[in-house]
Structure formats: C-alpha cells, structure tokens
PDB file of C-alpha atoms in Angstrom:
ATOM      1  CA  UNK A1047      25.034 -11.034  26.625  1.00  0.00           C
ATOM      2  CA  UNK A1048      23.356  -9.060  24.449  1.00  0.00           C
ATOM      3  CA  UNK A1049      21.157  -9.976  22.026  1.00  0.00           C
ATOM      4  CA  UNK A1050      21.456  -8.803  18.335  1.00  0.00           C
ATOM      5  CA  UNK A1051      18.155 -10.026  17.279  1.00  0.00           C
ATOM      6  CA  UNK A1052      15.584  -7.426  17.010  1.00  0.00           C
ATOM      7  CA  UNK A1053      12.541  -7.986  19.343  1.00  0.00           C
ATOM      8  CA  UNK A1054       8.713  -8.266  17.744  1.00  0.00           C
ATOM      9  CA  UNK A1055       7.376  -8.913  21.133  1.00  0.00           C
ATOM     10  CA  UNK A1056       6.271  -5.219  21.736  1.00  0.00           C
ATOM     11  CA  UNK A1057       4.135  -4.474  18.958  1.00  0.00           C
ATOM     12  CA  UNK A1058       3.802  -0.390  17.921  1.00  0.00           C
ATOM     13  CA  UNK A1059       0.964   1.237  19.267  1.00  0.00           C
ATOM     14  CA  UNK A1060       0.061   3.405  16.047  1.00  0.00           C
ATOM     15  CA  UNK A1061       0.107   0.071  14.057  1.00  0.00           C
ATOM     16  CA  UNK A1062      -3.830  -0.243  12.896  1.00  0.00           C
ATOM     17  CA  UNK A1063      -3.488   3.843  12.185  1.00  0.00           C
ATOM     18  CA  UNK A1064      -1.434   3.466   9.037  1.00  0.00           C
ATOM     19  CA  UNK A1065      -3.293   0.542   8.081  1.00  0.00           C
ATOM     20  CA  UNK A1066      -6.624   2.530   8.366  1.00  0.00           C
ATOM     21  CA  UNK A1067      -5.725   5.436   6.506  1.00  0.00           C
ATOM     22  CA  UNK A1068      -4.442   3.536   3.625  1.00  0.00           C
ATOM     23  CA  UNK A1069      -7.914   1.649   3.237  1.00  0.00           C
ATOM     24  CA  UNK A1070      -9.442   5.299   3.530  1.00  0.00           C
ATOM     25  CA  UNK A1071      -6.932   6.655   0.481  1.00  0.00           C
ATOM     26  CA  UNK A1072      -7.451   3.350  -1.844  1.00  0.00           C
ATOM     27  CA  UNK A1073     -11.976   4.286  -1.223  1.00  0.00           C
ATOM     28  CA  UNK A1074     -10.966   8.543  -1.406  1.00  0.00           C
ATOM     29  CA  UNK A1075      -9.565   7.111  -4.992  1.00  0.00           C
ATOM     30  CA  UNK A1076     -11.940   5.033  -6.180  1.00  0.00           C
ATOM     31  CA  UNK A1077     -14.578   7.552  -5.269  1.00  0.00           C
ATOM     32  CA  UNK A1078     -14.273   9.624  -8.698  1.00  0.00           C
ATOM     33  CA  UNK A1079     -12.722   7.601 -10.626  1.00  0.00           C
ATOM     34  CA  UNK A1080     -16.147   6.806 -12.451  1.00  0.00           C
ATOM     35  CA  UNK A1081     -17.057   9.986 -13.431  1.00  0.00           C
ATOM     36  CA  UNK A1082     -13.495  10.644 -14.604  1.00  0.00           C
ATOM     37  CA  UNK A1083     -13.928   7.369 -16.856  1.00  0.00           C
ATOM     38  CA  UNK A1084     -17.352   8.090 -17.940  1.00  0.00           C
ATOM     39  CA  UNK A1085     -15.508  11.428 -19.238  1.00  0.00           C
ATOM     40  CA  UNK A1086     -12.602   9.498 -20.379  1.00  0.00           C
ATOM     41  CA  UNK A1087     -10.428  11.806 -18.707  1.00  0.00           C
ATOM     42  CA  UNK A1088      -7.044   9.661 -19.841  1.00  0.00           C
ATOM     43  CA  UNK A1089      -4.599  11.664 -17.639  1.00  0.00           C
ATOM     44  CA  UNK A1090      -6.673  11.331 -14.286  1.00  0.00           C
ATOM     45  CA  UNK A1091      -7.582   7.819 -14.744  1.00  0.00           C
ATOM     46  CA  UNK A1092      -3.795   7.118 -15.389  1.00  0.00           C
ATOM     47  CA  UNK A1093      -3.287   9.144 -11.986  1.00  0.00           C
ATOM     48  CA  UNK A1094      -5.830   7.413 -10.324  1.00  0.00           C
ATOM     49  CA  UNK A1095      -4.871   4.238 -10.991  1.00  0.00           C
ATOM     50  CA  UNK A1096      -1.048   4.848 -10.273  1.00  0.00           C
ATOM     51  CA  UNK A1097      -1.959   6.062  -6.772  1.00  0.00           C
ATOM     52  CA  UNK A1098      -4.298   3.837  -6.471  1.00  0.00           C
ATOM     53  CA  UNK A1099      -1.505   0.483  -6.720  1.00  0.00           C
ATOM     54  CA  UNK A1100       0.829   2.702  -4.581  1.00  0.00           C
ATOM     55  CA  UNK A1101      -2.210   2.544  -1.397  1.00  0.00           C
ATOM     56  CA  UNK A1102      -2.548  -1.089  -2.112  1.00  0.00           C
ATOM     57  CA  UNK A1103       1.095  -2.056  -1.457  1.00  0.00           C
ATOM     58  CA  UNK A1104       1.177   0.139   1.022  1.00  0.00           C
ATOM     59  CA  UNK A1105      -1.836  -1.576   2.591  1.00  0.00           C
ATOM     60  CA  UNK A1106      -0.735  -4.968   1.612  1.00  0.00           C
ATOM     61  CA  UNK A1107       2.600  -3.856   3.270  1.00  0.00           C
ATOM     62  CA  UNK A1108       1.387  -2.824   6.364  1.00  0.00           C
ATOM     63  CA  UNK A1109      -0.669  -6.429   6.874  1.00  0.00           C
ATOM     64  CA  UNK A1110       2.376  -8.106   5.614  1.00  0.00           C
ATOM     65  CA  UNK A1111       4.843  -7.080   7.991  1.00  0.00           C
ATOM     66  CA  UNK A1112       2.643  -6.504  11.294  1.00  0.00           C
ATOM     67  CA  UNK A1113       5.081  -8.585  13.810  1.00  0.00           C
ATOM     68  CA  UNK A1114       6.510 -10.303  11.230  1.00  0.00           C
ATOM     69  CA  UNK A1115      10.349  -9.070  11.072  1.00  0.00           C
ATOM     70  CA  UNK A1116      12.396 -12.366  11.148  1.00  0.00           C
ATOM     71  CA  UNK A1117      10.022 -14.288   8.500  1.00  0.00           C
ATOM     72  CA  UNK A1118       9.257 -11.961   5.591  1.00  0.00           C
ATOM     73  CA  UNK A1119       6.896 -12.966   2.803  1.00  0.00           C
ATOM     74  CA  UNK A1120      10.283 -12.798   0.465  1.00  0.00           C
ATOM     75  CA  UNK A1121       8.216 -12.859  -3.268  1.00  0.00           C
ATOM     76  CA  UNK A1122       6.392  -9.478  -1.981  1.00  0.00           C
ATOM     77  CA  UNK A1123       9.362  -8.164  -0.475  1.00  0.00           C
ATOM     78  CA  UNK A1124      10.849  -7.978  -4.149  1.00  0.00           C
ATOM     79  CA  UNK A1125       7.681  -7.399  -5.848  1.00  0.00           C
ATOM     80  CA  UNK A1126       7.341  -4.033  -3.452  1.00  0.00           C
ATOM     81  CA  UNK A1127      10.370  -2.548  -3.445  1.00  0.00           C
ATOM     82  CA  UNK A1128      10.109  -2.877  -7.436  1.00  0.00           C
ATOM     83  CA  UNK A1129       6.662  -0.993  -7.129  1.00  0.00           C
ATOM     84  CA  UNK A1130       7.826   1.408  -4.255  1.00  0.00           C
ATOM     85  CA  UNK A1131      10.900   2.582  -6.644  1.00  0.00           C
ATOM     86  CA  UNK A1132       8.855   2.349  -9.490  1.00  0.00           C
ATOM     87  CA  UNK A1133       6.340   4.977  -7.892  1.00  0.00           C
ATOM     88  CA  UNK A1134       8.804   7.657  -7.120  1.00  0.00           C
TER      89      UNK A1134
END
C-alpha cells in the first residue's frame, strides 16, 4: 500500500543555494542604504526596506521549512503568507 504521506527523508540538493543567495540580497541591500539615508532619499529607503523584509522571510522561510514538512512553525506560516501577499 501506498503511502500518501510525503517523504522528508531525501533532502533537495540545491537546499543551502537559496538560502545563500538570500543572505547575499538582504547584505547587496543594506549596502547603500546609508548613503541613501544620509541623503534622505524617502522613495529608496522605502524600497530598500520593503525588499529588504521580503529577503528576510524568504531567508527565515527557507531555515524554517528545511525538512520540516509534517510539523510547520504554524504562527510564521500565517505571518508569511500575510507578508508574501502583501509584497506582490
């Protein structure tokens, strides 16, 4: 019989790769962001900071859910898909 479970015994092989490039877009952001506040550039801090919380639940996302399909972290699960919609 088969089972209708889904298996997190194989883990995906591009799993860290995702998880790397989202630490690398949260530092790309945070890299001018000074300069743009020192300028007090409203409209790129506001962009800055809006891509900037998209990368972290992303990130957070990606550490959250590594292996972990049958016990989600259920607060974050709403408090992401609120962001995630929000974002679009």
């Amino acid at each position: 019989m088969a089972s209708s479970v889904i298996s997190t015994g194989n883990f995906d092989p591009t799993y860290p790769t995702f998880l790397v490039l989202a630490s690398i877009g949260i530092i790309l952001i945070l890299l001018p962001a000074y300069w743009h506040f020192k300028s007090r550039n409203v409209g790129t801090i506001l962009y800055i900071v809006w891509t900037f919380i998209g990368n972290l639940n992303y990130l957070v996302n990606a550490i959250a859910w590594a292996g972990n399909m049958h016990s989600p972290p259920w607060f974050w699960c709403d408090l992401s898909t609120a962001l995630i919609v929000a974002l679009k």
